[in-house]
């Protein structure tokens, strides 16, 4: 056989309600984490198989947001995709409701650009309940100061590399010791980089240099993104100073959870045909020819 077999590639930030996931395996993606707005069909399993190429799915369930907060007013947000949490007393029930629906991560939104955000006490209560139930908390932080609030509160994962402001080195260093960031650089312009792209790239470059854990993620469902590996996201990761091996690490890591996305129940792998090129440009192109294969497909391939 010619090619490289790798652990299954993860897109750590997708919205299945907004895309057709059936093309993802052919596009190299074997695992996804849905970060809000999608729940499995009643009676279905968290892993929604598509034919012989099962896609492993972990999900957050509803977005937990302040009343009137993001993304409740967004046209793309399906009805019922937001769970409003008004007080700290409401937090435990909101978390429990997502876990009862099969969620293995909790998603909170702190977007001060788009509306009111969760208060500090409410956010603390959500995180306390999620951690009590061994569940990581992922935050959408947007607007000056919101990434810092998420960090201080004890949020485990940022759904996006912070892009609203340049974070000072000392803060990035501290965040690198405690948090995981999901990259999502390419949503800032989809190939025509914006100021947010530049700020996020600068923050991610220093987060990575300080040893922070980076997961490949695209926010698939948000704008014109390819259904599968995104060459532009990989190029952006190489540009902020990740080596090709580190990029592969960002694609093959476990999500920081004991959820279904981290247990390879399907025996799925990602296979990249042909020889691995030595130059970075060739590397990105090569990675994007990957396909996700089930165990039986792999046997045929071999
Ligand atoms: Zn998203």
XYZ file of N, CA, C and O in Angstrom, residues 23-220:
792
model
N -20.547 14.223 3.094
C -19.340 14.348 2.262
C -18.056 14.406 3.090
O -16.959 14.398 2.532
N -18.183 14.468 4.423
C -17.003 14.751 5.240
C -15.946 13.654 5.175
O -14.751 13.940 5.129
N -16.378 12.382 5.176
C -15.396 11.291 5.182
C -14.551 11.318 3.916
O -13.325 11.168 3.956
N -15.207 11.558 2.777
C -14.453 11.641 1.521
C -13.518 12.840 1.537
O -12.496 12.857 0.854
N -13.852 13.836 2.344
C -13.005 15.017 2.485
C -11.970 14.877 3.578
O -11.319 15.852 3.931
N -11.834 13.679 4.155
C -10.752 13.407 5.091
C -11.128 13.496 6.558
O -10.325 13.161 7.425
N -12.327 13.968 6.875
C -12.725 14.159 8.278
C -13.493 12.936 8.786
O -14.481 12.508 8.188
N -13.018 12.396 9.921
C -13.658 11.205 10.486
C -14.415 11.500 11.771
O -15.277 10.732 12.184
N -14.066 12.591 12.425
C -14.682 12.942 13.711
C -15.038 14.412 13.686
O -14.264 15.228 13.181
N -16.160 14.737 14.302
C -16.517 16.142 14.455
C -17.063 16.377 15.860
O -17.577 15.454 16.501
N -16.927 17.605 16.314
C -17.614 18.039 17.528
C -18.565 19.144 17.106
O -18.134 20.178 16.578
N -19.855 18.896 17.286
C -20.839 19.917 16.973
C -20.911 20.882 18.150
O -21.239 20.487 19.265
N -20.633 22.152 17.884
C -20.585 23.137 18.975
C -21.821 24.033 19.000
O -21.730 25.248 19.079
N -22.974 23.396 18.926
C -24.190 24.131 19.203
C -25.243 24.066 18.127
O -24.968 24.265 16.947
N -26.465 23.760 18.558
C -27.614 23.849 17.680
C -28.064 22.553 17.050
O -29.049 22.527 16.328
N -27.349 21.481 17.333
C -27.704 20.189 16.728
C -27.890 19.144 17.819
O -27.131 19.117 18.785
N -28.921 18.328 17.664
C -29.063 17.167 18.549
C -29.390 15.963 17.687
O -29.976 16.102 16.609
N -29.009 14.762 18.142
C -29.281 13.565 17.346
C -30.785 13.340 17.221
O -31.556 13.790 18.059
N -31.169 12.634 16.157
C -32.560 12.214 16.015
C -32.960 11.419 17.251
O -32.143 10.673 17.789
N -34.218 11.562 17.687
C -34.641 10.736 18.835
C -34.417 9.256 18.522
O -34.775 8.789 17.451
N -33.795 8.568 19.444
C -33.522 7.145 19.232
C -32.237 6.905 18.477
O -31.742 5.784 18.412
N -31.677 7.953 17.867
C -30.418 7.790 17.148
C -29.243 7.772 18.101
O -29.398 8.013 19.300
N -28.084 7.468 17.590
C -26.901 7.468 18.438
C -26.103 8.734 18.155
O -26.337 9.425 17.171
N -25.161 9.001 19.030
C -24.329 10.185 18.850
C -23.482 10.071 17.593
O -23.107 11.051 16.986
N -23.183 8.846 17.192
C -22.389 8.651 15.989
C -23.340 8.421 14.824
O -24.030 7.422 14.759
N -23.396 9.385 13.921
C -24.324 9.244 12.807
C -23.576 8.667 11.623
O -22.852 9.359 10.934
N -23.721 7.389 11.416
C -23.032 6.730 10.325
C -23.607 7.152 8.994
O -24.796 7.365 8.858
N -22.746 7.322 8.011
C -23.228 7.583 6.666
C -22.684 6.466 5.789
O -21.538 6.488 5.391
N -23.511 5.493 5.543
C -23.083 4.350 4.750
C -21.972 3.599 5.445
O -22.011 3.383 6.647
N -20.945 3.259 4.686
C -19.877 2.446 5.259
C -18.783 3.310 5.867
O -17.814 2.808 6.388
N -18.913 4.627 5.775
C -17.901 5.505 6.357
C -18.480 6.274 7.532
O -18.979 7.382 7.362
N -18.465 5.655 8.696
C -19.110 6.312 9.823
C -18.380 7.578 10.235
O -17.153 7.629 10.259
N -19.161 8.581 10.514
C -18.633 9.830 11.057
C -18.935 9.816 12.551
O -20.072 9.633 12.945
N -17.909 9.964 13.368
C -18.121 9.995 14.813
C -18.463 11.413 15.223
O -17.768 12.353 14.861
N -19.548 11.529 15.957
C -20.060 12.855 16.308
C -20.152 12.993 17.822
O -20.769 12.169 18.481
N -19.538 14.034 18.359
C -19.829 14.463 19.727
C -20.523 15.810 19.600
O -20.292 16.542 18.641
N -21.370 16.123 20.558
C -22.097 17.378 20.403
C -22.325 18.075 21.735
O -22.246 17.469 22.803
N -22.634 19.377 21.609
C -22.842 20.213 22.789
C -24.319 20.402 23.106
O -24.659 20.847 24.194
N -25.184 20.097 22.150
C -26.600 20.396 22.340
C -26.876 21.868 22.108
O -26.368 22.469 21.154
N -27.659 22.466 22.986
C -28.003 23.890 22.809
C -26.854 24.804 23.226
O -26.033 24.446 24.062
N -26.826 25.986 22.631
C -25.942 27.056 23.104
C -26.497 27.543 24.438
O -27.695 27.864 24.528
N -25.672 27.651 25.453
C -26.097 28.272 26.707
C -25.730 29.754 26.644
O -24.550 30.101 26.491
N -26.747 30.610 26.742
C -26.539 32.048 26.530
C -27.366 32.851 27.518
O -28.335 32.350 28.090
N -26.976 34.117 27.687
C -27.791 35.045 28.468
C -29.108 35.273 27.724
O -29.153 35.148 26.496
N -30.181 35.610 28.452
C -31.433 35.932 27.755
C -31.208 37.032 26.715
O -30.617 38.068 27.023
N -31.605 36.747 25.485
C -31.387 37.698 24.392
C -29.990 37.667 23.818
O -29.661 38.435 22.918
N -29.156 36.775 24.330
C -27.753 36.723 23.908
C -27.542 35.888 22.645
O -28.434 35.182 22.181
N -26.323 35.985 22.137
C -25.898 35.287 20.921
C -26.015 33.774 21.108
O -25.663 33.278 22.179
N -26.441 33.024 20.082
C -26.844 33.473 18.744
C -28.352 33.532 18.554
O -28.819 33.368 17.428
N -29.094 33.806 19.639
C -30.550 33.774 19.547
C -31.151 34.595 18.421
O -32.126 34.184 17.800
N -30.541 35.743 18.127
C -31.124 36.627 17.113
C -30.527 36.410 15.724
O -30.867 37.127 14.787
N -29.652 35.440 15.575
C -29.006 35.224 14.273
C -29.930 34.436 13.349
O -30.555 33.455 13.780
N -29.959 34.826 12.094
C -30.882 34.180 11.145
C -30.518 32.717 10.921
O -31.376 31.897 10.621
N -29.222 32.362 11.090
C -28.814 30.986 10.818
C -29.128 30.023 11.967
O -29.085 28.813 11.783
N -29.415 30.573 13.152
C -29.604 29.698 14.315
C -30.974 29.019 14.255
O -32.002 29.696 14.275
N -30.993 27.687 14.159
C -32.286 26.996 14.096
C -33.111 27.258 15.359
O -32.551 27.494 16.431
N -34.439 27.225 15.201
C -35.319 27.424 16.357
C -34.977 26.409 17.439
O -34.698 25.242 17.150
N -34.941 26.853 18.672
C -34.677 25.931 19.781
C -33.211 25.640 20.010
O -32.867 24.791 20.836
N -32.334 26.327 19.282
C -30.919 25.986 19.420
C -30.240 26.684 20.596
O -29.102 26.389 20.917
N -30.968 27.612 21.239
C -30.380 28.333 22.366
C -31.139 28.017 23.649
O -32.372 27.958 23.660
N -30.401 27.794 24.719
C -30.980 27.632 26.048
C -30.572 28.864 26.854
O -29.390 29.044 27.152
N -31.537 29.709 27.151
C -31.217 30.933 27.885
C -31.074 30.632 29.372
O -31.907 29.927 29.951
N -30.003 31.154 29.953
C -29.743 30.920 31.372
C -29.708 32.286 32.053
O -28.766 33.064 31.874
N -30.748 32.580 32.829
C -30.900 33.928 33.393
C -30.157 34.087 34.708
O -29.578 35.134 34.972
N -30.158 33.052 35.540
C -29.569 33.186 36.878
C -28.692 31.981 37.183
O -28.797 30.931 36.539
N -27.863 32.145 38.203
C -26.993 31.045 38.622
C -27.818 29.835 39.060
O -27.399 28.689 38.884
N -29.002 30.109 39.579
C -29.869 29.008 40.035
C -30.356 28.157 38.862
O -30.706 26.998 39.032
N -30.401 28.744 37.666
C -30.877 28.021 36.479
C -29.768 27.198 35.814
O -30.033 26.413 34.895
N -28.530 27.392 36.264
C -27.396 26.837 35.521
C -27.369 25.309 35.516
O -27.173 24.682 34.468
N -27.577 24.705 36.679
C -27.459 23.244 36.755
C -28.477 22.553 35.853
O -28.144 21.609 35.131
N -29.701 23.059 35.863
C -30.742 22.432 35.028
C -30.401 22.579 33.551
O -30.647 21.659 32.754
N -29.828 23.725 33.180
C -29.473 23.945 31.775
C -28.375 22.977 31.329
O -28.429 22.416 30.230
N -27.388 22.779 32.184
C -26.313 21.827 31.869
C -26.878 20.407 31.816
O -26.628 19.647 30.866
N -27.662 20.049 32.828
C -28.204 18.691 32.901
C -29.069 18.359 31.682
O -29.061 17.229 31.194
N -29.791 19.369 31.197
C -30.659 19.157 30.036
C -29.828 18.761 28.808
O -30.221 17.891 28.026
N -28.672 19.383 28.630
C -27.825 19.045 27.478
C -27.252 17.629 27.642
O -27.225 16.847 26.690
N -26.821 17.320 28.849
C -26.223 15.996 29.074
C -27.277 14.899 28.912
O -26.987 13.826 28.383
N -28.507 15.194 29.327
C -29.593 14.219 29.156
C -29.845 13.958 27.670
O -30.287 12.873 27.287
N -29.562 14.938 26.833
C -29.724 14.789 25.392
C -28.507 14.184 24.713
O -28.431 14.149 23.482
N -27.535 13.744 25.499
C -26.376 13.060 24.926
C -25.154 13.932 24.718
O -24.152 13.484 24.158
N -25.215 15.175 25.174
C -24.064 16.062 24.977
C -22.859 15.581 25.778
O -23.014 15.045 26.878
N -21.674 15.763 25.220
C -20.451 15.443 25.966
C -19.565 16.672 26.138
O -18.478 16.583 26.689
N -20.023 17.810 25.644
C -19.384 19.098 25.933
C -20.506 20.108 26.174
O -21.634 19.906 25.729
N -20.177 21.173 26.893
C -21.139 22.265 27.108
C -20.601 23.492 26.395
O -19.415 23.820 26.499
N -21.484 24.150 25.629
C -21.087 25.340 24.883
C -21.752 26.563 25.493
O -22.973 26.601 25.644
N -20.950 27.548 25.849
C -21.497 28.818 26.328
C -21.116 29.919 25.342
O -20.097 29.818 24.660
N -21.963 30.948 25.257
C -21.612 32.069 24.386
C -21.391 33.325 25.222
O -22.156 33.643 26.130
N -20.282 34.000 24.902
C -19.917 35.279 25.525
C -19.600 36.221 24.376
O -18.444 36.451 24.044
N -20.650 36.705 23.722
C -20.460 37.573 22.558
C -21.073 38.930 22.852
O -22.266 39.150 22.641
N -20.229 39.849 23.311
C -20.728 41.167 23.716
C -21.006 42.063 22.521
O -21.616 43.122 22.659
N -20.573 41.637 21.326
C -20.839 42.410 20.113
C -22.280 42.199 19.663
O -22.899 43.074 19.061
N -22.824 41.020 19.979
C -24.141 40.644 19.447
C -25.260 40.671 20.472
O -26.382 40.269 20.165
N -24.963 41.126 21.694
C -26.045 41.156 22.684
C -25.527 40.974 24.090
O -24.313 41.006 24.322
N -26.440 40.763 25.049
C -26.008 40.567 26.436
C -25.232 39.259 26.600
O -25.424 38.314 25.827
N -24.331 39.230 27.576
C -23.545 38.021 27.831
C -23.832 37.491 29.234
O -24.329 38.224 30.096
N -23.499 36.226 29.442
C -23.702 35.596 30.744
C -22.952 36.373 31.817
O -21.782 36.742 31.627
N -23.600 36.608 32.929
C -22.948 37.252 34.055
C -21.910 36.323 34.675
O -21.940 35.105 34.477
N -21.005 36.925 35.430
C -19.906 36.158 36.010
C -20.411 35.030 36.922
O -19.896 33.912 36.880
N -21.428 35.320 37.716
C -21.939 34.284 38.625
C -22.657 33.173 37.863
O -22.545 31.991 38.214
N -23.364 33.533 36.798
C -24.069 32.518 36.006
C -23.051 31.627 35.291
O -23.161 30.395 35.284
N -22.040 32.268 34.700
C -20.984 31.522 34.009
C -20.287 30.567 34.982
O -20.056 29.390 34.674
N -19.980 31.069 36.176
C -19.308 30.230 37.178
C -20.178 29.027 37.544
O -19.668 27.904 37.700
N -21.472 29.246 37.676
C -22.371 28.153 38.059
C -22.478 27.107 36.946
O -22.551 25.900 37.215
N -22.483 27.561 35.692
C -22.526 26.616 34.556
C -21.258 25.755 34.556
O -21.319 24.527 34.431
N -20.115 26.419 34.717
C -18.847 25.684 34.681
C -18.747 24.720 35.864
O -18.317 23.569 35.707
N -19.185 25.178 37.025
C -19.125 24.307 38.204
C -19.951 23.038 37.979
O -19.506 21.926 38.272
N -21.162 23.218 37.434
C -22.023 22.048 37.210
C -21.418 21.121 36.148
O -21.408 19.898 36.310
N -20.936 21.702 35.051
C -20.358 20.879 33.980
C -19.163 20.092 34.519
O -19.034 18.888 34.260
N -18.306 20.745 35.271
C -17.124 20.052 35.785
C -17.498 19.003 36.830
O -16.865 17.946 36.902
N -18.531 19.306 37.611
C -19.053 18.307 38.555
C -19.452 17.042 37.804
O -19.336 15.936 38.318
N -19.889 17.211 36.578
C -20.322 16.079 35.762
C -19.255 15.692 34.723
O -19.557 15.068 33.703
N -18.018 16.055 35.004
C -16.860 15.654 34.185
C -17.000 16.041 32.717
O -16.626 15.275 31.825
N -17.556 17.210 32.480
C -17.813 17.661 31.111
C -17.082 18.967 30.861
O -17.202 19.899 31.660
N -16.320 19.044 29.774
C -15.606 20.295 29.491
C -16.540 21.378 28.982
O -17.591 21.092 28.409
N -16.127 22.613 29.193
C -16.908 23.768 28.755
C -16.148 24.497 27.650
O -14.966 24.821 27.803
N -16.855 24.734 26.557
C -16.303 25.444 25.403
C -17.015 26.790 25.301
O -18.239 26.843 25.395
N -16.244 27.853 25.088
C -16.862 29.173 24.988
C -16.626 29.808 23.629
O -15.533 29.728 23.065
N -17.678 30.438 23.111
C -17.534 31.400 22.011
C -17.299 32.740 22.680
O -18.222 33.298 23.282
N -16.069 33.252 22.607
C -15.729 34.535 23.220
C -15.501 35.548 22.116
O -14.653 35.358 21.250
N -16.274 36.618 22.139
C -16.164 37.658 21.111
C -16.494 39.004 21.737
O -17.423 39.102 22.538
N -15.719 40.013 21.357
C -15.835 41.324 21.986
C -14.684 41.491 22.972
O -14.264 40.517 23.606
N -14.185 42.717 23.073
C -13.010 42.964 23.916
C -13.291 42.514 25.352
O -14.323 42.846 25.926
N -12.368 41.721 25.898
C -12.474 41.288 27.289
C -13.160 39.952 27.504
O -13.065 39.377 28.591
N -13.830 39.431 26.495
C -14.603 38.199 26.724
C -13.720 36.949 26.807
O -14.009 36.030 27.573
N -12.642 36.898 26.036
C -11.736 35.734 26.134
C -11.099 35.686 27.521
O -10.933 34.609 28.108
N -10.770 36.854 28.056
C -10.195 36.924 29.404
C -11.210 36.459 30.436
O -10.878 35.714 31.364
N -12.456 36.896 30.278
C -13.504 36.449 31.209
C -13.637 34.933 31.178
O -13.780 34.280 32.216
N -13.609 34.366 29.985
C -13.728 32.909 29.853
C -12.579 32.218 30.575
O -12.776 31.231 31.302
N -11.386 32.743 30.388
C -10.192 32.153 31.011
C -10.279 32.221 32.534
O -10.085 31.224 33.238
N -10.624 33.388 33.057
C -10.690 33.577 34.520
C -11.769 32.679 35.126
O -11.613 32.146 36.220
N -12.852 32.494 34.389
C -13.952 31.684 34.907
C -13.622 30.188 34.931
O -14.279 29.423 35.628
N -12.619 29.787 34.143
C -12.253 28.367 34.121
C -12.790 27.604 32.925
O -12.875 26.370 32.954
N -13.136 28.326 31.857
C -13.538 27.669 30.610
C -12.369 26.820 30.100
O -11.211 27.247 30.167
N -12.655 25.621 29.612
C -11.599 24.700 29.191
C -11.104 24.960 27.776
O -9.920 24.795 27.481
N -12.032 25.321 26.906
C -11.724 25.390 25.477
C -12.338 26.666 24.894
O -13.489 26.987 25.189
N -11.579 27.372 24.075
C -12.167 28.463 23.292
C -12.521 27.933 21.907
O -11.687 27.313 21.238
N -13.753 28.180 21.497
C -14.250 27.675 20.217
C -13.569 28.335 19.032
O -13.575 27.800 17.921
N -13.017 29.519 19.272
C -12.279 30.262 18.248
C -11.008 30.810 18.878
O -11.039 31.259 20.028
N -9.923 30.841 18.119
C -8.786 31.645 18.539
C -9.280 33.069 18.772
O -9.976 33.619 17.913
N -8.937 33.679 19.933
C -9.422 35.048 20.181
C -9.029 35.996 19.050
O -7.879 36.005 18.613
N -10.017 36.779 18.591
C -9.774 37.645 17.430
C -10.213 39.083 17.641
O -10.003 39.939 16.784
N -10.836 39.371 18.792
C -11.364 40.722 18.998
C -10.313 41.714 19.462
O -10.534 42.923 19.400
N -9.179 41.189 19.966
C -8.147 42.073 20.506
C -6.834 41.297 20.547
O -6.830 40.071 20.559
N -5.739 42.050 20.605
C -4.444 41.413 20.821
C -4.296 41.151 22.307
O -4.372 42.074 23.122
N -4.102 39.896 22.685
C -3.920 39.549 24.093
C -2.448 39.711 24.447
O -1.576 39.318 23.667
N -2.162 40.272 25.624
C -0.763 40.502 25.995
C -0.084 39.158 26.269
O -0.722 38.161 26.608
N 1.239 39.155 26.122
C 2.017 37.921 26.234
C 1.774 37.164 27.537
O 1.641 35.941 27.544
N 1.738 37.913 28.654
C 1.594 37.267 29.951
C 0.282 36.486 30.023
O 0.211 35.394 30.580
N -0.757 37.074 29.435
C -2.063 36.426 29.435
C -2.055 35.202 28.521
O -2.548 34.124 28.892
N -1.478 35.359 27.346
C -1.413 34.236 26.409
C -0.633 33.082 27.043
O -1.013 31.911 26.938
N 0.433 33.426 27.744
C 1.252 32.418 28.412
C 0.419 31.656 29.445
O 0.437 30.421 29.520
N -0.333 32.395 30.256
C -1.161 31.756 31.285
C -2.254 30.905 30.647
O -2.532 29.781 31.091
N -2.861 31.410 29.588
C -3.899 30.647 28.896
C -3.328 29.348 28.317
O -3.986 28.314 28.332
N -2.099 29.441 27.811
C -1.475 28.266 27.192
C -1.298 27.137 28.202
O -1.288 25.959 27.840
N -1.167 27.495 29.470
C -0.998 26.473 30.497
C -2.288 25.790 30.893
O -2.254 24.750 31.550
N -3.425 26.372 30.516
C -4.698 25.844 31.029
C -5.739 25.519 29.975
O -6.644 24.732 30.231
N -5.643 26.176 28.823
C -6.753 26.071 27.873
C -6.349 25.351 26.594
O -5.171 25.238 26.269
N -7.365 24.898 25.885
C -7.212 24.460 24.504
C -7.933 25.481 23.630
O -9.008 25.953 23.983
N -7.311 25.829 22.521
C -7.960 26.727 21.563
C -8.235 25.959 20.265
O -7.365 25.226 19.766
N -9.443 26.165 19.735
C -9.785 25.624 18.422
C -9.471 26.719 17.397
O -9.892 27.864 17.560
N -8.753 26.351 16.343
C -8.101 27.359 15.496
C -9.077 28.305 14.780
O -9.010 29.525 14.983
N -9.929 27.817 13.936
C -10.907 28.593 13.130
C -10.359 29.916 12.582
O -11.031 30.945 12.644
N -9.157 29.890 12.007
C -8.594 31.135 11.456
C -9.260 31.533 10.138
O -9.455 32.709 9.858
N -9.622 30.530 9.343
C -10.066 30.827 7.976
C -11.442 31.488 7.888
O -11.791 32.065 6.857
N -12.236 31.426 8.999
C -13.548 32.109 8.937
C -13.377 33.619 8.800
O -14.322 34.312 8.451
N -12.174 34.118 9.089
C -11.937 35.553 8.969
C -11.493 35.883 7.546
O -10.323 36.098 7.268
N -12.443 35.824 6.632
C -12.177 36.241 5.260
C -12.206 35.128 4.235
O -12.254 35.388 3.050
N -12.144 33.859 4.695
C -12.175 32.722 3.772
C -11.199 32.910 2.610
O -11.550 32.793 1.434
N -9.977 33.207 2.952
C -8.959 33.324 1.916
C -8.604 34.766 1.599
O -7.601 35.029 0.933
N -9.445 35.708 2.034
C -9.097 37.128 1.889
C -8.986 37.704 3.291
O -9.938 38.272 3.831
N -7.811 37.517 3.917
C -7.642 37.768 5.347
C -8.065 39.167 5.783
O -7.776 40.165 5.127
N -8.753 39.210 6.904
C -9.262 40.451 7.486
C -8.393 40.852 8.680
O -7.460 40.143 9.049
N -8.737 41.990 9.307
C -8.033 42.402 10.524
C -8.199 41.353 11.628
O -7.277 41.101 12.401
N -9.397 40.757 11.698
C -9.613 39.712 12.699
C -8.687 38.522 12.443
O -8.184 37.900 13.387
N -8.469 38.202 11.167
C -7.550 37.103 10.819
C -6.145 37.420 11.332
O -5.474 36.563 11.917
N -5.715 38.657 11.124
C -4.365 39.041 11.553
C -4.239 38.988 13.079
O -3.251 38.477 13.613
N -5.256 39.504 13.788
C -5.208 39.479 15.260
C -5.231 38.046 15.777
O -4.472 37.672 16.681
N -6.102 37.212 15.205
C -6.193 35.819 15.653
C -4.881 35.087 15.366
O -4.380 34.330 16.211
N -4.309 35.312 14.186
C -3.052 34.631 13.836
C -1.948 35.010 14.813
O -1.162 34.166 15.249
N -1.900 36.287 15.176
C -0.881 36.769 16.117
C -1.091 36.139 17.498
O -0.133 35.677 18.148
N -2.337 36.085 17.951
C -2.608 35.447 19.247
C -2.263 33.960 19.218
O -1.666 33.426 20.155
N -2.643 33.293 18.125
C -2.412 31.841 18.051
C -0.927 31.518 17.932
O -0.458 30.520 18.498
N -0.189 32.370 17.208
C 1.254 32.147 17.079
C 1.909 32.127 18.459
O 2.688 31.240 18.792
N 1.531 33.088 19.321
C 2.146 33.167 20.639
C 1.592 32.087 21.581
O 2.329 31.513 22.380
N 0.311 31.763 21.462
C -0.281 30.680 22.268
C 0.447 29.371 21.980
O 0.831 28.625 22.894
N 0.652 29.097 20.698
C 1.362 27.879 20.291
C 2.805 27.909 20.778
O 3.321 26.911 21.300
N 3.467 29.062 20.629
C 4.869 29.169 21.043
C 5.018 28.961 22.548
O 6.044 28.460 23.021
N 3.983 29.313 23.320
C 4.011 29.121 24.772
C 3.580 27.709 25.166
O 3.400 27.422 26.352
N 3.364 26.856 24.176
C 3.019 25.461 24.478
C 1.533 25.184 24.601
O 1.135 24.119 25.072
N 0.698 26.127 24.187
C -0.753 25.916 24.265
C -1.223 24.822 23.309
O -0.630 24.612 22.249
N -2.298 24.167 23.698
C -2.820 23.068 22.893
C -3.807 23.603 21.855
O -4.792 24.260 22.191
N -3.526 23.316 20.601
C -4.328 23.809 19.484
C -5.011 22.627 18.810
O -4.369 21.624 18.498
N -6.311 22.747 18.591
C -7.044 21.759 17.810
C -7.449 22.375 16.478
O -7.851 23.547 16.427
N -7.347 21.567 15.420
C -7.854 21.994 14.114
C -9.374 22.085 14.195
O -10.045 21.145 14.637
N -9.915 23.210 13.781
C -11.370 23.360 13.731
C -11.716 24.475 12.772
O -10.954 25.444 12.622
N -12.857 24.346 12.108
C -13.177 25.275 11.024
C -14.448 26.085 11.229
O -14.704 27.024 10.480
N -15.294 25.712 12.210
C -16.627 26.333 12.330
C -17.459 26.034 11.083
O -18.174 26.902 10.570
N -17.339 24.810 10.617
C -18.033 24.384 9.395
C -19.537 24.628 9.532
O -20.158 24.214 10.511
